[in-house]
Coordinates of C-alpha atoms in Angstrom, one line a residue:
M23 CA 31.0 5.9 13.7
T24 CA 29.0 2.8 11.3
T25 CA 31.9 1.8 8.2
Q26 CA 30.2 0.8 5.0
M27 CA 30.4 -3.1 4.1
A28 CA 30.4 -4.4 0.6
P29 CA 27.8 -4.1 -1.7
E30 CA 26.3 -7.5 -3.4
E31 CA 25.7 -6.7 -6.5
G32 CA 21.7 -6.4 -7.6
S33 CA 19.8 -5.8 -4.6
P34 CA 17.8 -3.3 -3.2
A35 CA 19.6 -1.7 0.0
R36 CA 18.8 -2.3 3.9
P37 CA 19.9 0.7 6.1
D38 CA 21.5 -1.0 9.2
G39 CA 19.4 1.6 12.3
R40 CA 19.0 2.0 15.3
A41 CA 15.5 1.3 16.5
A42 CA 14.9 2.3 19.5
A43 CA 11.8 5.2 19.4
R44 CA 9.9 3.4 15.9
A45 CA 7.3 1.9 18.2
A46 CA 6.4 4.5 19.7
D47 CA 7.1 7.1 16.4
R48 CA 4.6 4.1 14.7
A49 CA 2.1 5.1 17.5
A50 CA 2.4 8.5 16.7
A51 CA 2.1 8.0 13.2
R52 CA -1.4 6.4 13.5
S53 CA -2.9 9.0 16.1
G54 CA -2.1 11.6 13.4
R55 CA 1.2 13.2 15.2
R56 CA 4.4 14.0 12.7
R57 CA 6.5 10.7 12.7
T58 CA 10.0 10.9 11.6
R59 CA 11.6 8.0 10.6
R60 CA 16.1 8.2 11.1
V61 CA 17.8 5.3 9.8
V62 CA 21.6 4.7 10.5
L63 CA 23.8 4.3 8.0
A64 CA 26.1 1.9 7.4
L65 CA 24.2 0.2 4.6
V66 CA 23.9 -2.9 3.1
L67 CA 23.0 -3.6 -0.6
L68 CA 20.9 -6.9 0.0
A69 CA 19.9 -10.3 -2.6
A70 CA 16.1 -9.5 -2.3
V71 CA 13.2 -11.6 -4.8
G72 CA 2.3 35.5 -2.8
G73 CA -1.2 37.8 -3.1
G74 CA -4.1 38.0 0.0
T75 CA -6.0 35.3 1.6
A76 CA -9.6 35.2 -0.1
V77 CA -12.0 32.9 1.9
A78 CA -14.7 31.1 1.1
L79 CA -16.3 30.0 4.2
H80 CA -15.7 31.7 8.1
R81 CA -16.9 29.1 10.0
E82 CA -20.2 31.6 11.9
D83 CA -21.5 31.6 8.2
A84 CA -24.2 29.6 7.5
A85 CA -23.5 27.4 4.6
P86 CA -25.7 25.1 2.4
T87 CA -28.1 22.8 2.6
A88 CA -27.9 20.3 0.4
S89 CA -31.5 19.4 -0.8
R90 CA -30.7 15.2 -1.7
H91 CA -30.5 12.1 1.0
L92 CA -28.8 9.3 1.6
A93 CA -29.2 5.9 3.4
T94 CA -27.7 4.0 5.3
A95 CA -27.0 1.4 3.2
W96 CA -24.1 -0.6 5.5
Q97 CA -22.1 -1.2 8.0
H98 CA -19.4 -3.0 9.4
P99 CA -17.9 -2.3 12.9
A100 CA -14.3 -2.3 13.4
P101 CA -13.0 -5.9 14.7
D102 CA -11.9 -4.8 18.0
A103 CA -11.5 -2.2 20.6
D104 CA -7.9 -1.6 19.1
D105 CA -8.4 -2.1 15.7
A106 CA -6.5 0.2 13.9
L107 CA -6.9 2.2 9.7
V108 CA -3.7 0.7 7.5
G109 CA -4.6 1.5 4.7
S110 CA -7.5 1.2 2.3
W111 CA -8.1 0.9 -0.9
V112 CA -12.3 1.4 -3.0
T113 CA -12.1 -0.5 -7.3
G114 CA -14.8 -0.1 -9.5
K115 CA -16.8 -2.4 -7.2
L116 CA -15.0 -3.8 -4.3
L117 CA -13.9 -1.5 -0.8
I118 CA -10.1 -3.0 0.2
R119 CA -9.5 -1.8 4.3
A120 CA -6.4 -3.3 6.7
S121 CA -5.9 -2.9 9.5
T122 CA -4.8 -4.4 12.6
D123 CA -6.7 -6.3 13.4
G124 CA -9.1 -7.1 11.0
G125 CA -6.6 -7.7 7.9
L126 CA -6.8 -7.4 5.5
R127 CA -10.7 -8.1 3.8
A128 CA -12.6 -6.8 0.4
Y129 CA -15.9 -5.9 0.8
R130 CA -18.6 -6.3 -2.0
L131 CA -19.9 -2.5 -2.8
A132 CA -22.8 -3.2 -3.8
D133 CA -23.8 -4.4 -0.1
G134 CA -21.1 -5.1 1.7
A135 CA -21.1 -8.5 1.5
P136 CA -17.5 -10.3 2.6
A137 CA -15.3 -10.4 -1.6
W138 CA -12.5 -12.0 -0.2
S139 CA -9.2 -11.9 3.0
A140 CA -5.5 -11.7 1.5
A141 CA -3.1 -13.7 4.0
L142 CA 0.4 -14.7 4.0
P143 CA 1.5 -18.2 2.8
P144 CA 2.3 -20.0 5.7
K145 CA 5.5 -20.8 5.5
I146 CA 6.1 -16.8 5.7
A147 CA 3.5 -15.7 8.6
H148 CA 6.3 -17.3 11.2
G149 CA 7.7 -13.3 10.9
G150 CA 3.9 -11.4 11.2
T151 CA 0.0 -11.2 9.8
R152 CA -0.7 -7.9 11.1
P153 CA -0.6 -5.2 8.3
C154 CA 1.5 -2.9 9.2
A155 CA 1.8 -0.6 5.9
M156 CA -0.4 0.0 3.0
S157 CA 0.8 1.0 -0.4
P158 CA -1.3 4.8 -0.9
T159 CA -3.3 3.6 -4.7
L160 CA -3.1 1.1 -6.4
T161 CA -1.3 0.7 -10.3
A162 CA -4.1 0.9 -13.6
G163 CA -4.0 -2.6 -13.1
G164 CA -5.2 -3.6 -10.1
L165 CA -2.1 -3.9 -8.0
G166 CA -1.2 -2.6 -4.4
T167 CA 1.4 -3.4 -2.2
I168 CA 1.3 -4.5 2.3
A169 CA 3.4 -4.8 3.9
F170 CA 3.4 -7.5 7.4
G171 CA 4.0 -8.1 10.6
K172 CA 3.6 -9.1 14.3
D173 CA 2.5 -5.2 14.9
G174 CA 0.9 -2.6 13.5
S175 CA 4.0 -0.8 13.9
T176 CA 6.9 -3.0 12.5
C177 CA 6.8 -5.1 9.5
T178 CA 8.7 -8.2 9.3
T179 CA 7.2 -9.3 5.0
L180 CA 6.0 -7.1 2.3
A181 CA 3.6 -8.4 -0.3
G182 CA 2.4 -7.6 -3.5
I183 CA -1.5 -8.1 -3.8
D184 CA -3.9 -7.9 -6.5
A185 CA -6.6 -6.3 -5.1
G186 CA -9.3 -7.7 -7.7
T187 CA -8.5 -11.2 -5.9
G188 CA -6.8 -11.4 -2.9
K189 CA -4.9 -13.1 -4.3
V190 CA -0.4 -12.6 -3.3
L191 CA 1.3 -12.6 -6.3
W192 CA 5.3 -12.0 -4.3
T193 CA 6.8 -11.7 -0.4
V194 CA 10.3 -9.9 -0.1
P195 CA 11.4 -10.1 3.7
L196 CA 12.3 -7.2 5.4
T197 CA 14.1 -8.8 8.0
D198 CA 17.3 -11.2 8.2
A199 CA 20.2 -12.6 9.7
K200 CA 22.4 -9.9 9.5
H201 CA 19.0 -7.2 10.8
P202 CA 17.3 -8.9 12.4
T203 CA 15.2 -6.0 14.3
A204 CA 11.6 -5.6 12.3
A205 CA 11.1 -1.1 12.0
A206 CA 8.7 0.5 10.8
A207 CA 8.0 0.8 7.3
D208 CA 6.0 2.6 4.4
T209 CA 4.8 1.3 0.6
Y210 CA 3.9 3.4 -2.5
V211 CA 3.8 2.8 -6.2
Q212 CA 4.6 4.7 -9.1
G213 CA 3.4 3.1 -12.1
G214 CA 4.9 -0.4 -12.5
V215 CA 7.8 0.5 -10.0
A216 CA 6.4 -0.7 -5.7
T217 CA 8.9 1.4 -3.6
I218 CA 9.7 0.3 0.1
V219 CA 11.6 2.6 2.4
S220 CA 12.4 2.0 6.0
E221 CA 15.1 1.5 8.3
N222 CA 15.6 -2.2 7.0
F223 CA 14.9 -1.6 3.4
L224 CA 15.3 1.1 0.6
G225 CA 14.6 0.4 -3.0
G226 CA 12.1 -0.2 -5.8
L227 CA 10.3 -3.1 -6.9
D228 CA 8.7 -4.6 -10.4
I229 CA 5.2 -4.6 -8.9
R230 CA 4.7 -7.7 -10.8
T231 CA 7.9 -10.0 -9.2
G232 CA 9.2 -8.0 -6.6
R233 CA 12.1 -7.8 -8.1
R234 CA 14.4 -5.3 -7.7
V235 CA 14.1 -2.2 -9.7
W236 CA 16.9 -0.1 -8.0
G237 CA 18.6 0.0 -4.6
F238 CA 19.9 3.5 -2.5
S239 CA 23.4 3.1 -2.4
P240 CA 25.1 6.2 0.9
R241 CA 27.2 8.7 -1.0
G242 CA 28.8 8.3 1.7
Y243 CA 31.6 5.5 3.9
Y244 CA 30.6 7.3 6.9
C245 CA 27.2 8.3 6.3
N246 CA 24.2 8.9 9.2
A247 CA 20.8 9.3 6.9
Y248 CA 16.7 9.5 8.1
V249 CA 14.5 8.2 4.1
W250 CA 10.4 10.2 4.2
G251 CA 8.6 9.0 0.7
G252 CA 5.8 9.8 -1.3
T253 CA 3.8 8.4 -3.9
G254 CA 6.4 8.9 -7.1
V255 CA 9.6 10.6 -5.1
V256 CA 12.0 9.6 -2.5
L257 CA 13.8 12.6 0.6
V258 CA 17.0 10.9 1.7
D259 CA 19.0 13.8 4.6
D260 CA 21.7 12.7 5.2
Y261 CA 25.4 13.7 7.4
C262 CA 28.7 11.1 6.7
A263 CA 31.5 12.3 8.3
D264 CA 33.8 11.4 4.7
R265 CA 33.1 13.9 2.3
K266 CA 33.4 17.6 2.1
A267 CA 29.5 18.8 2.1
P268 CA 28.8 16.9 5.8
F269 CA 24.2 17.5 5.8
T270 CA 23.0 16.7 2.4
L271 CA 19.5 16.8 1.8
A272 CA 18.6 14.4 -1.9
A273 CA 15.4 13.5 -4.2
Y274 CA 15.3 10.9 -6.0
D275 CA 12.3 9.3 -7.8
G276 CA 10.3 6.9 -6.3
A277 CA 10.5 4.6 -9.6
T278 CA 14.5 4.4 -11.0
G279 CA 16.3 5.6 -8.0
K280 CA 17.5 8.6 -10.3
R281 CA 18.8 11.3 -7.9
L282 CA 16.7 14.6 -9.0
W283 CA 18.7 17.3 -7.0
S284 CA 20.6 17.3 -3.4
R285 CA 21.1 20.6 -1.6
Q286 CA 24.1 21.2 0.7
Q287 CA 23.1 22.0 4.3
D288 CA 24.7 22.7 7.7
A289 CA 22.7 20.7 9.6
H290 CA 19.9 17.5 10.0
T291 CA 16.2 18.6 8.0
D292 CA 13.3 17.1 9.2
V293 CA 11.2 16.5 7.2
A294 CA 7.4 16.5 8.2
H295 CA 5.6 15.6 5.4
V296 CA 5.3 14.7 2.0
F297 CA 2.1 16.2 0.5
S298 CA 2.7 16.0 -2.9
A299 CA 5.9 14.8 -5.5
S300 CA 4.3 16.6 -8.8
P301 CA 5.9 20.1 -8.1
L302 CA 7.0 18.1 -4.6
I303 CA 5.5 19.6 -1.6
A304 CA 6.8 18.9 1.1
G305 CA 6.9 20.0 5.5
E306 CA 9.9 21.3 6.4
H307 CA 11.6 21.1 10.9
T308 CA 15.5 22.7 11.4
A309 CA 16.6 24.6 13.4
G310 CA 15.0 28.1 12.0
E311 CA 11.7 27.0 11.6
D312 CA 8.5 24.8 10.5
S313 CA 7.8 25.6 6.8
V314 CA 5.7 23.8 3.9
R315 CA 7.8 24.0 1.1
V316 CA 6.8 24.1 -2.9
I317 CA 10.5 22.1 -4.1
E318 CA 11.3 22.7 -7.8
P319 CA 13.6 20.5 -9.8
T320 CA 16.8 21.8 -8.1
G321 CA 16.1 21.0 -5.1
S322 CA 15.6 25.4 -4.2
S323 CA 12.5 25.4 -2.3
R324 CA 9.7 28.4 -1.4
K325 CA 7.7 28.9 2.0
L326 CA 3.6 28.6 1.2
A327 CA 1.3 31.6 4.3
V328 CA 0.5 28.9 6.4
G329 CA 1.3 30.4 9.3
D330 CA -0.3 28.9 12.5
T331 CA -2.7 26.2 10.5
E332 CA -0.8 23.1 11.1
L333 CA -1.3 20.7 7.6
D334 CA -2.4 17.6 7.1
P335 CA -1.7 15.2 3.7
G336 CA -4.4 12.8 4.9
N337 CA -7.4 13.5 8.0
G338 CA -5.5 12.7 10.8
T339 CA -4.1 9.2 10.3
D340 CA -0.6 8.3 8.7
A341 CA -3.8 5.7 7.0
D342 CA -5.4 8.9 4.2
H343 CA -4.0 10.8 1.7
S344 CA -5.9 12.9 0.8
A345 CA -3.8 16.7 -0.1
R346 CA -3.8 17.1 -3.9
V347 CA -2.8 19.3 -6.5
I348 CA -5.8 20.7 -8.5
G349 CA -3.9 22.7 -11.1
K350 CA -1.6 25.1 -9.1
V351 CA -3.5 24.6 -6.0
L352 CA -2.5 22.9 -3.0
V353 CA -5.8 21.3 -1.7
T354 CA -4.9 19.7 1.7
P355 CA -6.8 18.8 5.3
A356 CA -5.2 20.9 8.4
Q357 CA -5.9 22.2 11.2
T358 CA -6.8 25.8 13.0
A359 CA -7.4 26.0 17.0
A360 CA -11.0 26.3 15.8
G361 CA -10.8 23.0 14.6
P362 CA -9.6 20.8 11.6
E363 CA -10.6 22.2 8.1
I364 CA -9.4 22.1 4.6
D365 CA -7.1 24.8 2.9
G366 CA -6.2 25.4 -0.8
F367 CA -2.8 27.2 -2.1
D368 CA -0.8 28.4 -5.3
V369 CA 1.2 26.4 -5.5
A370 CA 3.4 29.2 -7.7
T371 CA 3.4 32.0 -5.4
G372 CA 2.8 30.3 -2.2
A373 CA -1.0 32.3 -1.1
K374 CA -2.7 31.1 0.7
L375 CA -5.9 31.3 -1.7
W376 CA -9.2 30.4 0.5
H377 CA -10.4 27.8 4.0
L378 CA -13.5 25.8 4.5
P379 CA -14.1 24.8 8.4
A380 CA -14.8 20.9 7.6
I381 CA -14.2 17.7 9.0
A382 CA -12.6 15.2 6.5
L383 CA -11.3 16.0 2.7
A384 CA -11.5 12.7 0.4
T385 CA -9.6 10.8 -1.7
P386 CA -10.4 11.3 -5.6
L387 CA -10.5 8.2 -6.9
K388 CA -9.0 9.5 -9.6
A389 CA -6.6 12.0 -10.8
D390 CA -9.1 14.3 -12.4
D391 CA -11.7 13.7 -10.1
P392 CA -13.7 16.5 -8.8
V393 CA -13.1 18.1 -5.0
Y394 CA -15.3 16.3 -2.4
A395 CA -15.6 16.7 1.8
L396 CA -17.5 16.1 4.8
T397 CA -18.8 19.4 6.0
G398 CA -21.3 20.4 9.0
T399 CA -21.9 18.7 12.7
P400 CA -22.4 14.9 13.9
A401 CA -26.5 16.3 13.7
A402 CA -26.2 16.9 10.6
P403 CA -23.6 15.7 8.5
Q404 CA -23.2 16.3 4.8
V405 CA -21.0 16.5 1.6
V406 CA -19.9 19.2 -0.8
R407 CA -18.0 19.8 -3.2
V408 CA -14.8 22.4 -3.7
A409 CA -13.5 24.0 -5.9
P410 CA -10.4 24.0 -6.1
R411 CA -9.9 27.9 -7.1
T412 CA -11.6 29.6 -5.0
G413 CA -12.8 27.5 -1.8
R414 CA -16.8 27.6 -2.8
A415 CA -18.6 24.7 -1.2
T416 CA -21.9 23.5 -2.9
P417 CA -24.3 20.7 -1.4
V418 CA -23.7 16.9 -3.1
A419 CA -25.3 15.2 -0.7
A420 CA -26.9 14.9 3.6
L421 CA -26.0 12.2 5.3
P422 CA -27.2 10.2 8.3
A423 CA -27.2 11.8 11.7
E424 CA -24.5 10.3 14.0
N425 CA -24.6 8.8 16.7
S426 CA -22.6 8.0 19.8
S427 CA -21.0 5.4 18.3
R428 CA -19.9 6.9 15.0
H429 CA -18.7 9.6 15.0
F430 CA -16.1 10.2 11.7
T431 CA -13.7 12.2 13.2
A432 CA -10.1 10.5 11.3
G433 CA -9.4 8.5 7.6
A434 CA -10.0 7.4 5.1
L435 CA -13.8 9.3 3.0
Y436 CA -14.4 8.3 -0.9
V437 CA -17.5 9.9 -3.1
T438 CA -18.4 6.6 -5.2
P439 CA -19.2 7.7 -9.1
D440 CA -22.9 7.0 -8.2
G441 CA -22.2 9.6 -5.1
G442 CA -22.1 6.9 -2.7
V443 CA -20.3 8.2 0.6
L444 CA -17.4 5.7 2.3
E445 CA -16.1 6.9 5.8
V446 CA -13.6 4.9 7.3
A447 CA -12.2 5.0 9.8
A448 CA -9.8 5.6 12.0
Q449 CA -10.3 4.4 14.8
A450 CA -12.5 1.6 16.8
T451 CA -13.7 4.4 19.0
S452 CA -15.2 6.2 15.5
G453 CA -16.6 3.3 14.2
G454 CA -15.7 1.0 10.6
V455 CA -16.7 1.5 7.6
T456 CA -20.6 3.2 6.5
Y457 CA -21.8 3.2 3.3
A458 CA -24.3 5.8 2.7
R459 CA -26.3 6.3 -0.9

C-alpha cells in the first residue's frame, strides 16, 4: 500500500504509477481497441511551469447516389509503413497532422503545399520528439496542445502550439527525477485551459503560458485510482483504504478542476470511452455489465439502448473524436457484426433512434456544422448529410473511387466549408491524407 507524500504548493498533480501495460494499452488504442489507464496513487503535487427504434437505412436498401462528383485535389502518403495518426486539426486554411513517424506538420488546404513543421526546442528534445497525444480541438484563437515522447505510446513533454504558425509557445515536462518512467497521456482544451490526463500528471494549464490552473489531490492518504478524460471533463475512479467509502467514481470540470459529483461504489468501474462532456456520456464496464450511460449532474445515470452494438467516440481510432451531441441526440460511430455504422440515440430517453451503414462519421469544424458521413463502397464512396433526429441520409457528393493503395477505413474525416472532403487515414496501410473537391 502506498503513502501520500506532502504536496508542494501551486502545481498540477503527478500520479506516481506502475506502468507495466502502458505501451500495450496505447498500441491497442491506436488500433481502435479500448484502452484503460490505471493510476496507482500516491499522488504527488510537483511544480510545473426509452421508445422504439426508427431505422433510417437497412444494409440491403439501395442508397441514393450523389449527382455532384469530386476529384482528388492533392494527396500526401504516410511517411513510412509504421506511421500511425495521433491527431489532426483543420483551420480555415490549414490541415495540421500529427503522427508517430511524420511529426507535426501543416499543409495548405488550397494546394496541399507544406506550410510549417513544428519541433521542440533542442534542450527539450532529448526526452523524445515523436507526437504521442494531441488535443482534439483548438481554442477560438487557434491554440492547441501536443504531447511528445520517444514513441507514440509514452509521453515526456507537453507543448502549447499555435496552429497558425507552428510556434511552440511553452513546454511542461511530464517526467522528472522522482517520476522518470514516461507514461501514456491524453490532452484536451476547454476554453483557455488545457488538461493533461496521465499516470504522471493530472491537472489543468493555461493554454497561453503553460502555467498551472489546477492540480488534482486524492481524497485519502492511501489511494489507487484510474483516470480518463474528454474535452471538458475528467473522470477518476479510485480506491482509498483509509476512507469510509473506499470506492468512488467522480467527475471533475476540465477547466477548473472543481468536482462536479462523486458516487460511492462497491467495486471499480472501468470507463471505456467518454463520448460527451455536456451531457456527460460515457461507456462503463463493471463486474455486472458493459453499458453506455448518460450521467446526470448528480452522478446518477441511465443506459442507452445499445444492445449488441459497440459504440466508439471516433472512427476506429484514438486519433478521432467525431461523436457529438446535437440537440438531444448522440450521433456516434458504431460497430456491429454486419460492419461499421453510425447510430443516433435519444439522450433523454436512451432509445436508439436510427442506424446508418457507413464507413466514417465526419468531425465537425464548428459546433453547428451539419452531420456528414462517408458511405458506399471503395468503388463508389460518397459523402451524405445525415438528419440527426431521423438518420435520413441525403447524398452530397461522390468521391473518386479508391484504389488498392488507398482504402479509408479508420481516421478523421472532414467536410470543409467549400464542400471539399479531407480523409486523414489512421494507419499508413490506408494512405496518408487525401483532399477531394
